[in-house]
Coordinates of C-alpha atoms in Angstrom, one line a residue:
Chain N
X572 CA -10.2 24.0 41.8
X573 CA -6.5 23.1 40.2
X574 CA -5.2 26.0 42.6
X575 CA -6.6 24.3 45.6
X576 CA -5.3 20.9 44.6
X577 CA -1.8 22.8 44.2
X578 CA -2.3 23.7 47.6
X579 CA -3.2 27.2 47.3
X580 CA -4.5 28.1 50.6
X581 CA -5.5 31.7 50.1
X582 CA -8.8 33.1 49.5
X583 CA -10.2 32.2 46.7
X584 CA -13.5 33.7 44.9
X585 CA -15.4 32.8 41.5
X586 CA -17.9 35.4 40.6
X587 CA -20.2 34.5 37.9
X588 CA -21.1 37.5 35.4
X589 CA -23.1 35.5 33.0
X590 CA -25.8 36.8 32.9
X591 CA -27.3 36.5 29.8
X592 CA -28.4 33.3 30.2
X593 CA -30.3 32.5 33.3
X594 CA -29.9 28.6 32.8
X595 CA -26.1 26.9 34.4
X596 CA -25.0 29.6 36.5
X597 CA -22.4 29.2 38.8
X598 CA -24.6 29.4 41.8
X599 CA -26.2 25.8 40.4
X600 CA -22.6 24.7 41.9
X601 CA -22.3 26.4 45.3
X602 CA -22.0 23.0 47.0
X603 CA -19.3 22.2 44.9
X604 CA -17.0 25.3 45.6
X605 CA -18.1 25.4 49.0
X606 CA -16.7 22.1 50.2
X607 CA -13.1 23.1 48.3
X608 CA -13.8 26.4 50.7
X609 CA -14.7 28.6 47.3
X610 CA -15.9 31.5 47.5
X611 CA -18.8 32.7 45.2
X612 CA -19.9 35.8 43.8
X613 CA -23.2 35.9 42.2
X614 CA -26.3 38.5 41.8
X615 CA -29.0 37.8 44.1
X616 CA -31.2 36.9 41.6
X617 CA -28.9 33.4 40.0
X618 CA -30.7 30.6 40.3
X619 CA -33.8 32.5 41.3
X620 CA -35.2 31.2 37.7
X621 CA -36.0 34.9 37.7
X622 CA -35.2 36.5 33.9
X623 CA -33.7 39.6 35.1
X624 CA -30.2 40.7 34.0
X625 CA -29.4 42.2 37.1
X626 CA -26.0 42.3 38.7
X627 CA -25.7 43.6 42.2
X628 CA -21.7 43.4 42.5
X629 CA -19.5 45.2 43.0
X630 CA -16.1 43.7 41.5
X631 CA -13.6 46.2 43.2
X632 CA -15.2 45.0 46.9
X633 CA -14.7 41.3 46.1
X634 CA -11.2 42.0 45.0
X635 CA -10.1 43.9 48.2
X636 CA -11.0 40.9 50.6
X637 CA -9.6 37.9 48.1
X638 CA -6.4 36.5 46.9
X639 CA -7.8 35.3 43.8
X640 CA -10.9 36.3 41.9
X641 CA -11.9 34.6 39.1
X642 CA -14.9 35.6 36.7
X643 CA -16.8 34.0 34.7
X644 CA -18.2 36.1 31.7
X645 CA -20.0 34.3 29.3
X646 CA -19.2 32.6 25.9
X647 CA -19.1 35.4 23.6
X648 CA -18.9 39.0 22.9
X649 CA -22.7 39.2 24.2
X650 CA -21.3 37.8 27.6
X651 CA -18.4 40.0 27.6
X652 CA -20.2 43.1 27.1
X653 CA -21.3 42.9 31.2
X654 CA -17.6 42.6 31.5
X655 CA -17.4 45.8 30.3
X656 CA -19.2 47.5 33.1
X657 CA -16.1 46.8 35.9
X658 CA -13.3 47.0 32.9
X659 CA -11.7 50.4 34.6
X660 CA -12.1 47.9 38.0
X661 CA -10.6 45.8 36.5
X662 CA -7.7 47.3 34.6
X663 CA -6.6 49.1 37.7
X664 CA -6.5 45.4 39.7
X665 CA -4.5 44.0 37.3
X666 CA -6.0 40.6 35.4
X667 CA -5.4 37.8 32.6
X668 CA -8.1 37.3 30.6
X669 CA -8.3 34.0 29.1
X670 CA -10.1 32.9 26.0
X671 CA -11.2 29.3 26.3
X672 CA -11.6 27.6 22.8
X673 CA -13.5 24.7 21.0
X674 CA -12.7 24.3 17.9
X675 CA -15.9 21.7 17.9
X676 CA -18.5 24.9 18.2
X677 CA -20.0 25.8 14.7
X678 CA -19.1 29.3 15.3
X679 CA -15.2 28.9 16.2
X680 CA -14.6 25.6 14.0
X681 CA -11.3 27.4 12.6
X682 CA -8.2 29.5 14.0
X683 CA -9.7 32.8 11.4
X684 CA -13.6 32.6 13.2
X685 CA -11.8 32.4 16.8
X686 CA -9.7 35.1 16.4
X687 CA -12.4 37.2 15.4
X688 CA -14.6 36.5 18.2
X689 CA -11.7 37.2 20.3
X690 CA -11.6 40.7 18.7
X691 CA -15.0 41.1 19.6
X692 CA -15.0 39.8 22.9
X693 CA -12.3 42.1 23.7
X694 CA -13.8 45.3 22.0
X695 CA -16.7 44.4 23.8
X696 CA -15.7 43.6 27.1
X697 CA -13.1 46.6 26.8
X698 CA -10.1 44.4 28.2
X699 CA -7.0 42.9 26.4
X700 CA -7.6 39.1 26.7
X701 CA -4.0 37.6 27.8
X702 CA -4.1 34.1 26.8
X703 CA -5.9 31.1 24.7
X704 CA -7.0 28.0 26.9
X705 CA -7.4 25.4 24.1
X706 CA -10.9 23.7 25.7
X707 CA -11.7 22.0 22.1
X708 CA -14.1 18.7 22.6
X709 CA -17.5 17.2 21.5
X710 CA -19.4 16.8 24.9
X711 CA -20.0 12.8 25.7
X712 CA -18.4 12.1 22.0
X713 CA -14.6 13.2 22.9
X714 CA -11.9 11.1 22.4
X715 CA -7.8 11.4 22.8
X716 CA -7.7 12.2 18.6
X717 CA -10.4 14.9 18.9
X718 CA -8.7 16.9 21.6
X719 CA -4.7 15.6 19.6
X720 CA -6.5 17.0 16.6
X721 CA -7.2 20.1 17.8
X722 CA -3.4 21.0 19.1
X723 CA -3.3 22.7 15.4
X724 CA -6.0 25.0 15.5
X725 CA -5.6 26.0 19.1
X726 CA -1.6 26.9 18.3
X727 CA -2.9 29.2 14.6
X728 CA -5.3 30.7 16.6
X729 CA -2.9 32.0 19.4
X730 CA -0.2 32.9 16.5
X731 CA -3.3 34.9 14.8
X732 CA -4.1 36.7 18.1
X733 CA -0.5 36.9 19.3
X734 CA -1.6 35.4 22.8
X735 CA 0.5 32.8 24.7
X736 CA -1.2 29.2 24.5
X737 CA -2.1 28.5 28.6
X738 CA -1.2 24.9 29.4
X739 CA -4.0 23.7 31.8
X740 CA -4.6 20.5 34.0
X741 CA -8.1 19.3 33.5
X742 CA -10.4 17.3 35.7
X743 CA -14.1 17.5 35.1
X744 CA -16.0 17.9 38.0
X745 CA -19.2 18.5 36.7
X746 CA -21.1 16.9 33.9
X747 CA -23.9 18.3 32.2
X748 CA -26.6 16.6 33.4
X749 CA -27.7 15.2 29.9
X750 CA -24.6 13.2 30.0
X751 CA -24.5 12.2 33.6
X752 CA -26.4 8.9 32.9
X753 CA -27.9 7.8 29.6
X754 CA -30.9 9.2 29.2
X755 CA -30.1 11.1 32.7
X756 CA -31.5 15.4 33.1
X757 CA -34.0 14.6 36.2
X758 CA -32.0 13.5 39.3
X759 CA -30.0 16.9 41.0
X760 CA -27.0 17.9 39.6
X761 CA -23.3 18.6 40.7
X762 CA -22.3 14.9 40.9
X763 CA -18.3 14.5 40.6
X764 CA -17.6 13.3 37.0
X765 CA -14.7 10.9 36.4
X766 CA -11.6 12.2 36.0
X767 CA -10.6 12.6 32.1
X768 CA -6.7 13.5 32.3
X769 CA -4.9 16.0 31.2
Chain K
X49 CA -19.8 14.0 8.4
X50 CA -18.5 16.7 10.6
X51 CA -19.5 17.1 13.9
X52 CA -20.2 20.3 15.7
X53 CA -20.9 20.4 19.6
X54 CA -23.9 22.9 19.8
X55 CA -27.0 24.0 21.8
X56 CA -30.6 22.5 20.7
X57 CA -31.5 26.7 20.2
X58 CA -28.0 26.8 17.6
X59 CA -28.6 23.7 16.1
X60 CA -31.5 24.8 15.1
X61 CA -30.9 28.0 13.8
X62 CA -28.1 27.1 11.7
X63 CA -30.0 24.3 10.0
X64 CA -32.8 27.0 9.4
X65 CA -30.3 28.9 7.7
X66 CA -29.1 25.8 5.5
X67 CA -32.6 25.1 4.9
X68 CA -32.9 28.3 2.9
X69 CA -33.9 30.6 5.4
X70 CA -32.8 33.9 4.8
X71 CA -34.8 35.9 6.8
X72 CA -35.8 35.9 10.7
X73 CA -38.0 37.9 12.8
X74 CA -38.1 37.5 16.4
X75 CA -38.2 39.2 19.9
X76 CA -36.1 37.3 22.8
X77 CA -37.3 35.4 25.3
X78 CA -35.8 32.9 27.8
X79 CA -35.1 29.8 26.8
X80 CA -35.3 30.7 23.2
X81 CA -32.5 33.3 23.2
X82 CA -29.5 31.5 21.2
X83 CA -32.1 31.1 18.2
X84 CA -32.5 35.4 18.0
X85 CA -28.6 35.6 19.0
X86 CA -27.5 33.1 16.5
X87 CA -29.8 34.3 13.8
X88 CA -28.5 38.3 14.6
X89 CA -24.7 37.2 13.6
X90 CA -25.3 34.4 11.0
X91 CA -27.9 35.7 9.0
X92 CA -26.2 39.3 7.8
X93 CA -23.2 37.3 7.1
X94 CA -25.3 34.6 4.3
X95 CA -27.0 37.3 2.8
X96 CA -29.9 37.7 5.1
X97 CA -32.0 39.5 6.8
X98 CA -32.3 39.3 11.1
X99 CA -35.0 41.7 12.7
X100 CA -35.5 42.1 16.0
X101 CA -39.3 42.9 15.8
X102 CA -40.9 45.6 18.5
X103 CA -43.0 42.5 20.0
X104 CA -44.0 38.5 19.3
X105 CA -47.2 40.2 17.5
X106 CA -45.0 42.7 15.1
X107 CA -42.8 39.8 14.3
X108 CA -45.2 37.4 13.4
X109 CA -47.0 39.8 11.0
X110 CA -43.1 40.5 9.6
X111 CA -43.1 36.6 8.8
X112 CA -46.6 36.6 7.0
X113 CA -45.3 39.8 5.0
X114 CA -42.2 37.8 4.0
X115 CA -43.7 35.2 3.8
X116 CA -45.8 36.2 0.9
X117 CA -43.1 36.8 -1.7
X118 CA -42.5 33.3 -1.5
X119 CA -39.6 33.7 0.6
X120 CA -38.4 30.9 3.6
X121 CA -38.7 33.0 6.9
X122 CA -39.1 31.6 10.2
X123 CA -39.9 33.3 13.7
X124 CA -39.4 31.7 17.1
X125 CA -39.9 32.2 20.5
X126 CA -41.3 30.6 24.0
X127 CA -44.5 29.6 25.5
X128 CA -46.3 33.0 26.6
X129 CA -44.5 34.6 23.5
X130 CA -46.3 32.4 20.9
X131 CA -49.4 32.8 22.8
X132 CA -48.7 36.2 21.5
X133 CA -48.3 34.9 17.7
X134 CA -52.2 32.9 17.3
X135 CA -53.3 35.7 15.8
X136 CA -50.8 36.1 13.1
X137 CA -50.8 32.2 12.6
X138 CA -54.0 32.2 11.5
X139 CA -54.1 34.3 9.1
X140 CA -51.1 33.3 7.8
X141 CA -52.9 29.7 7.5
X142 CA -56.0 31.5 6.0
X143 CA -53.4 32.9 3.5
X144 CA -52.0 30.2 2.9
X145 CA -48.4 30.9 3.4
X146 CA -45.4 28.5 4.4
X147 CA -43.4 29.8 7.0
X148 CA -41.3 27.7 10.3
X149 CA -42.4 28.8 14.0
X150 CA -40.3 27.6 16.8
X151 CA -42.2 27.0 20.4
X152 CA -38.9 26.4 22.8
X153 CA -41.7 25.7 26.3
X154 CA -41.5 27.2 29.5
X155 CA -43.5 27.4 32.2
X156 CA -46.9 28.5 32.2
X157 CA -49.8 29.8 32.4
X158 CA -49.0 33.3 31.9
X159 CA -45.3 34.1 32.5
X160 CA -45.1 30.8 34.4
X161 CA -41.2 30.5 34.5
X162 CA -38.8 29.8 32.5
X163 CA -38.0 25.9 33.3
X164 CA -38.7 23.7 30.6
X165 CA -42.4 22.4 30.2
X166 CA -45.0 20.4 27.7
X167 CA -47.8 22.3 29.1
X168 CA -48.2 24.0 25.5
X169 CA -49.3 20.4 23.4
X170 CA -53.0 21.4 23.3
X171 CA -52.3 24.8 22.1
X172 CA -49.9 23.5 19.1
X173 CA -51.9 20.6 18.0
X174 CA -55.7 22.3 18.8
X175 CA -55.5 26.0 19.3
X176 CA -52.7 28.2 17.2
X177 CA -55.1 30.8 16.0
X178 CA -58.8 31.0 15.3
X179 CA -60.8 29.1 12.3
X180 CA -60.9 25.9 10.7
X181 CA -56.7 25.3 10.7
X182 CA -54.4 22.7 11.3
X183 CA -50.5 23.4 12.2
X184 CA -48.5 20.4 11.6
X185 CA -45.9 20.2 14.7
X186 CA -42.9 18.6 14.9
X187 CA -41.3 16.9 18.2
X188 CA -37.4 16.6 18.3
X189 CA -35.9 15.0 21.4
X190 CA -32.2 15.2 20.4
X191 CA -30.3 18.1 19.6
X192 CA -29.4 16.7 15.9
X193 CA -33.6 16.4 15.7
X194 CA -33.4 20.1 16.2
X195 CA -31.6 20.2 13.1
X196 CA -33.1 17.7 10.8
X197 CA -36.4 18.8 11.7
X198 CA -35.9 21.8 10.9
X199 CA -35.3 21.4 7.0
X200 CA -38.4 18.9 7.1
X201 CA -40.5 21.4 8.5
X202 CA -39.7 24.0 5.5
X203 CA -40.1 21.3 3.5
X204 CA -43.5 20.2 4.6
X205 CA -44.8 24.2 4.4
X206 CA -43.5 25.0 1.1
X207 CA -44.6 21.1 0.1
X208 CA -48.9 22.5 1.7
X209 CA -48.4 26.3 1.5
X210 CA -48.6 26.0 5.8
X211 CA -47.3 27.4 8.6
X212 CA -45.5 24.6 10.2
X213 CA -44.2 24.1 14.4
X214 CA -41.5 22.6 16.3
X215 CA -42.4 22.0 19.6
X216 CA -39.5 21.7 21.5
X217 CA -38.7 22.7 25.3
X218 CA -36.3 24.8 27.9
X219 CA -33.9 21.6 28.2
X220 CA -33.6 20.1 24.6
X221 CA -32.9 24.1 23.7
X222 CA -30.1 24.6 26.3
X223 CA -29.0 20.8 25.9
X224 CA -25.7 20.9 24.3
X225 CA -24.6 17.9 21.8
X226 CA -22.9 16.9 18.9
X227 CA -24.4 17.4 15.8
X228 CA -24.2 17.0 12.0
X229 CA -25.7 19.0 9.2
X230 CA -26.7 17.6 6.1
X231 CA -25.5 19.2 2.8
X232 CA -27.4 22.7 1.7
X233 CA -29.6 22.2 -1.5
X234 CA -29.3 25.1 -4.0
X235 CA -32.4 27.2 -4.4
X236 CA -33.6 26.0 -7.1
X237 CA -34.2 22.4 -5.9
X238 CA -36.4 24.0 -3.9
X239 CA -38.9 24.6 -6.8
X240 CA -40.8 28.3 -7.6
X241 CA -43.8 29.7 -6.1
X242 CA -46.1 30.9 -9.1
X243 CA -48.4 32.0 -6.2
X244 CA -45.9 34.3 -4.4
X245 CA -46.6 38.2 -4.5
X246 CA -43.0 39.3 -5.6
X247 CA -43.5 41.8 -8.4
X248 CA -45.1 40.5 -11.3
X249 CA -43.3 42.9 -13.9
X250 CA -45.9 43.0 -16.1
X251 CA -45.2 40.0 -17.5
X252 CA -48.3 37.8 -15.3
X253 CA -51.7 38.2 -13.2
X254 CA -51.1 39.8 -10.5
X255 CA -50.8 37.1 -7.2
X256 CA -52.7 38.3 -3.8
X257 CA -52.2 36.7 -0.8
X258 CA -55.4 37.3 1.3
X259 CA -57.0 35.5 4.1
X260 CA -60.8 37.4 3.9
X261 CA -63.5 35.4 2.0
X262 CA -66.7 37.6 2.2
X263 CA -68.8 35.0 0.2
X264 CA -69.7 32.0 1.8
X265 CA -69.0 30.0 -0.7
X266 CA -66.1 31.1 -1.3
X267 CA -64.6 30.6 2.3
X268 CA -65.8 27.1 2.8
X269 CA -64.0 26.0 -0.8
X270 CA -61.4 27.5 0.6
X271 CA -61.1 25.3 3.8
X272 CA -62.4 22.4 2.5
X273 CA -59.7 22.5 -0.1
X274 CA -57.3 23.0 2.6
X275 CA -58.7 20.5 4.8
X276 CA -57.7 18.3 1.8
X277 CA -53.9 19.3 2.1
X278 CA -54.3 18.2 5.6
X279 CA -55.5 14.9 4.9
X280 CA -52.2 14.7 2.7
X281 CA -50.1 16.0 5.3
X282 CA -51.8 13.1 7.8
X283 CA -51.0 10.3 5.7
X284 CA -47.5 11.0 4.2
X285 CA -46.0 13.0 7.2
X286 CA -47.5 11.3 10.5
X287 CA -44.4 9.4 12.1
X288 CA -42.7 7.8 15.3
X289 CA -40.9 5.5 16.8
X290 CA -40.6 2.8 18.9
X291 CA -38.3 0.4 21.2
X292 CA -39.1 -3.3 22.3
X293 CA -42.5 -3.0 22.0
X294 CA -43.0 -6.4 20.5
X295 CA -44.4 -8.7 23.2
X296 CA -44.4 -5.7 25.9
X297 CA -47.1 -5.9 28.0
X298 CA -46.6 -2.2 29.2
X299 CA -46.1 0.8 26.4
X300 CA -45.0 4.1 27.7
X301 CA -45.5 6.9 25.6
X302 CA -43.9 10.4 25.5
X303 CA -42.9 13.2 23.3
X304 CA -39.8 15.4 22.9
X305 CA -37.4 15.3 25.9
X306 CA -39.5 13.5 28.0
X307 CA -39.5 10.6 25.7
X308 CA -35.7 10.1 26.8
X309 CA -36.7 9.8 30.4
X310 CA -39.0 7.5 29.7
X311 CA -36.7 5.4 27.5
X312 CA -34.7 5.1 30.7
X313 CA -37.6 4.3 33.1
X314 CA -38.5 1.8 30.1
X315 CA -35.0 0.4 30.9
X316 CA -35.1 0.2 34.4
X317 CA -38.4 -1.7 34.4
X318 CA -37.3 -4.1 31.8
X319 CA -34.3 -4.8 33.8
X320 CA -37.2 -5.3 36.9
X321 CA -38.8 -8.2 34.8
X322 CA -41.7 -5.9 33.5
X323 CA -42.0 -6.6 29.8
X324 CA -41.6 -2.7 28.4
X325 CA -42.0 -0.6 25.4
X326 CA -42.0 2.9 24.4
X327 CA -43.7 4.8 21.9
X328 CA -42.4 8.3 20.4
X329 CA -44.4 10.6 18.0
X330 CA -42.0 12.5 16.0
X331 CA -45.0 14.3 14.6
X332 CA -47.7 15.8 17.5
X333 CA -49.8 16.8 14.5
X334 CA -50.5 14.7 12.2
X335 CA -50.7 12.2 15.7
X336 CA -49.0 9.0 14.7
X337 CA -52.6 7.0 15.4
X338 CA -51.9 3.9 13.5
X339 CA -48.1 3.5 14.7
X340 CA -49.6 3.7 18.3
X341 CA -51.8 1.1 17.9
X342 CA -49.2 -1.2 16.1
X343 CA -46.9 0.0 19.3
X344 CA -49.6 -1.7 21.4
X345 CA -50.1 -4.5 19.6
X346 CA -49.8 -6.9 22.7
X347 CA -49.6 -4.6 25.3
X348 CA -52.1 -4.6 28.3
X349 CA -52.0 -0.7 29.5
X350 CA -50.0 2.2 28.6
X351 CA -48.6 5.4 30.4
X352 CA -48.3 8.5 28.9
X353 CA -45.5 10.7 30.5
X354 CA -45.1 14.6 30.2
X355 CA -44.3 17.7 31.4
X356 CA -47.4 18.8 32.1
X357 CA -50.8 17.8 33.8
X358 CA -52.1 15.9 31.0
X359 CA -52.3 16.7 27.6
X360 CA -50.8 14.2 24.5
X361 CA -52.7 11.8 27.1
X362 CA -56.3 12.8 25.1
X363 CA -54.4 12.1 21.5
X364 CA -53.5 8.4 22.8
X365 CA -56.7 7.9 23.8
X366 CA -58.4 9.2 20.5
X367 CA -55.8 6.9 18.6
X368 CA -56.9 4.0 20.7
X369 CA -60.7 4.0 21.1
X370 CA -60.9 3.3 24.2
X371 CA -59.5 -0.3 23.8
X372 CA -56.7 -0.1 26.3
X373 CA -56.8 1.3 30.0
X374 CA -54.0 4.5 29.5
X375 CA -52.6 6.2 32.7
X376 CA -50.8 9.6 33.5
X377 CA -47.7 10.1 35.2
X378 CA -46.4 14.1 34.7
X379 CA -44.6 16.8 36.7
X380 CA -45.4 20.5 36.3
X381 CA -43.7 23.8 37.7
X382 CA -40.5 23.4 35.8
X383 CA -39.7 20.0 37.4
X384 CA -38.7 17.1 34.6
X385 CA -39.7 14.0 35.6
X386 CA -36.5 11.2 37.1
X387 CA -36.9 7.8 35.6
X388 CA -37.3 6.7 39.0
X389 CA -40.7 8.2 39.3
X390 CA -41.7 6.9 36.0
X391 CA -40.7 3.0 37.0
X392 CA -42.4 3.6 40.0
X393 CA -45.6 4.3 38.2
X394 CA -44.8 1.5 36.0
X395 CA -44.6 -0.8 38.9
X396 CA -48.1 0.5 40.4
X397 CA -49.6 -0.2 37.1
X398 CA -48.4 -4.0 37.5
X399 CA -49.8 -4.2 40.4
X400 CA -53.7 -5.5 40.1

């Protein structure tokens, strides 16, 4: 999306690889990508509500007819490990792998945690990540000082990895729908959020 | 207090953990997966044990093992998956042994799907296994209610020696909020077990946890004895809430995340000029009777609202006796009802 609103006009394609959990898959936002003329990649069976972790795509084939492909691979080393299946497609392509890091989850909450889940992301995805997106907030509950207090832990935990910090523009375009309205998960989703700032 | 951002399924499991539970035995199934996955990392790192069992039926007789030695275990898993575990729950109940199982509901009958559901209240609160037993069943709606449930719930079961449930769904499990943990108690403020089978070195009686009673009388001792535990559990552990239900003339009642819906709907139709309450058990068993009926103290009808066809409907009308008309609005298939609907139905019941 912040490539199109830099006026990227070039094909662009998300393919979502996440399949280890069948529930908010990219395909839930095809509407979405499609009106910023988005391509999207997905296995024929997202948003089928069927529990299969199939993946019917071929990464290579998506790459030769785009300008950009971005992929989405899960939030851990258990989402990276499908990674791992197109890492020699990959390699040979030529990527950035980012890391994007809260330090508000239970699991990362320090610099020390994050860097180790980026070693196993990495050993199990089989791929070099290339940068740390600093994505720290507390759903519905973040404020300016939550996302100024995490500037510290998201700067340790790229000197502990040795990976660039990636300075990002962010507009959320998509709520959750349990904080869309109050009390709010039963009218369709994909609604355009307000825009948070940078 | 510190606050994480974490899934209903993670929140859970680490307050399991902080709760003293050491030792998990589950098999994965969608939309319970994050409680298996989280337990698989955490547990090895506090000292405990994860074990991803062969089936639902091998991991539930894993919990009654462990459960014996008068150690905190829990298993979890969904709908068709616990259908799987009524064997095992009853005899852990006939034995007598505290343990945490976790129903995160999908669809059903059978494999059904794996959108969130309530269709699996008369099953937790009537039918988790065979014989004479109650399962006392705890209902979060919030993500933080995952948590602090959770240590109440191995409370409760060490408290009565029982198997104890949280009933939870597809959405509160996925759901992702902030959430705070309360302090971890040391082990030891947890109390000791003089019944547990963990090795009795010679130096006591020798404890047998057993749920076969060959003589009669014997076996009904044994129940009624339990079914005395139960009457305990009613009285000091039934509980709910409720919002502007003074002077409502409409209550609405639902459990778990429906209850949230309905708090909106509630809204809407107060906001319409329809004097509205709502009613939430936080406990499915022991039902919250006498809280509903102080809920309805002036009201003229209440709705009860889940995902399902029907079900908590039969424990409102038990709690009430009959003495107030009570209506149904629910959706099925994986579909959560909109507040819209509910105020609609709301509306119709203004309507003479």
């Amino acid at each position: 999306m912040n490539l199109r609103r830099r006026g990227e006009t070039g094909v662009i394609t998300v393919a979502d690889l996440d399949i280890v959990n069948p529930y908010f898959r990219a395909a839930d936002l095809r509407k979405l990508f499609a009106d910023n003329g988005i391509r999207l990649a997905v296995s024929d069976y997202a948003g089928s509500g069927l529990d299969v972790p199939a993946l019917n795509i071929s990464v290579k084939g998506i790459a030769d007819n785009t300008d950009y492909l971005i992929i989405d691979a899960g939030g851990d080393d258990e989402g990276a490990k499908v990674i791992g299946r197109f890492a020699a497609d990959i390699g040979e392509i030529g990527y950035d792998m980012y890391c994007v890091v809260n330090c508000y989850r239970y699991l990362t909450r320090t610099a020390p945690l994050t860097a180790a889940l980026t070693r196993d992301i990495e050993a199990a995805s089989g791929l070099k990540c290339t940068g740390i997106v600093n994505n720290s907030n507390l759903g519905a509950e973040t404020t300016k000082a939550h996302v100024a207090a995490s500037i510290p832990y998201a700067r340790e935990t790229a000197r502990l990895t040795g990976l660039p910090l990636i300075p990002f523009e962010m507009k959320v375009y998509v709520k959750p729908i349990w904080e869309t309205r109050r009390f709010p998960f039963s009218e369709p989703t994909g609604e355009v959020a307000d825009e948070m700032g940078s | 207090m510190e606050r994480s951002l974490m899934k209903g399924n993670e929140a859970l499991a680490e307050a399991a953990i902080r709760a003293g539970c050491a030792h998990y035995f589950g098999y994965p199934i969608t939309p319970q997966n994050e409680i298996t996955a989280y337990m698989s990392k955490r547990l090895p790192k506090v000292g405990g044990v994860f074990i991803q069992a062969e089936s639902e039926i091998g991991a539930i007789n894993m919990v009654y093992g462990c459960a014996a030695t008068g150690t905190r275990c829990m298993t979890s898993s969904s709908s068709p998956g616990i259908s799987l575990k009524t064997e095992g729950i009853s005899y852990l109940a006939g034995a007598d042994l505290p343990c945490v199982i976790v129903n995160v509901q999908r669809g059903g009958p059978g494999l059904g799907s794996i959108q969130p559901s309530q269709a699996d209240y008369w099953q937790a609160t009537r039918a988790l296994g065979h014989g004479d037993l109650r399962i006392p069943v705890f209902a979060p709606s919030t993500v933080q209610e995952m948590a602090d449930m959770t240590g109440k719930a191995f409370d409760l079961a060490d408290e009565y020696r029982t198997p104890v449930m949280i009933l939870a769904d597809g959405l509160l499990g996925q759901m992702m909020e902030p959430v705070s943990f309360p302090e971890e108690k040391a082990p030891a403020a947890r109390g000791e077990k003089a019944w547990a089978a963990n090795g009795h070195g010679n130096a006591r009686p020798k404890n047998i946890v057993n749920s076969l009673y060959l003589q009669p009388e014997k076996l009904e001792q044994n129940i009624k004895e339990r079914f005395v535990r139960y009457g305990e559990i009613e009285k000091k552990y039934a509980d709910a809430v409720s919002d502007n239900a003074d002077g409502a003339d409409i209550i609405v009642a639902a459990y778990g995340s429906t209850a949230r819906i309905a708090r909106s709907a509630a809204d809407m139709a107060r906001a319409a000029g329809i004097k509205t309450g709502t009613f939430r058990p936080l406990t499915l068993y022991p039902f919250p009777e006498k809280a509903l009926r102080e809920a309805c103290a002036s009201a003229k009808k209440v709705l009860v609202t889940e995902m399902s066809m029907g079900q908590m409907v039969d424990d409102v009308k038990l709690a009430l006796e009959c003495k107030l008309p009570v209506e149904f609005f629910g959706r099925t298939g994986g579909f959560v009802p909109a507040p819209s609907e509910i105020f609609e139905k709301i509306k119709s019941m203004t309507e003479v």
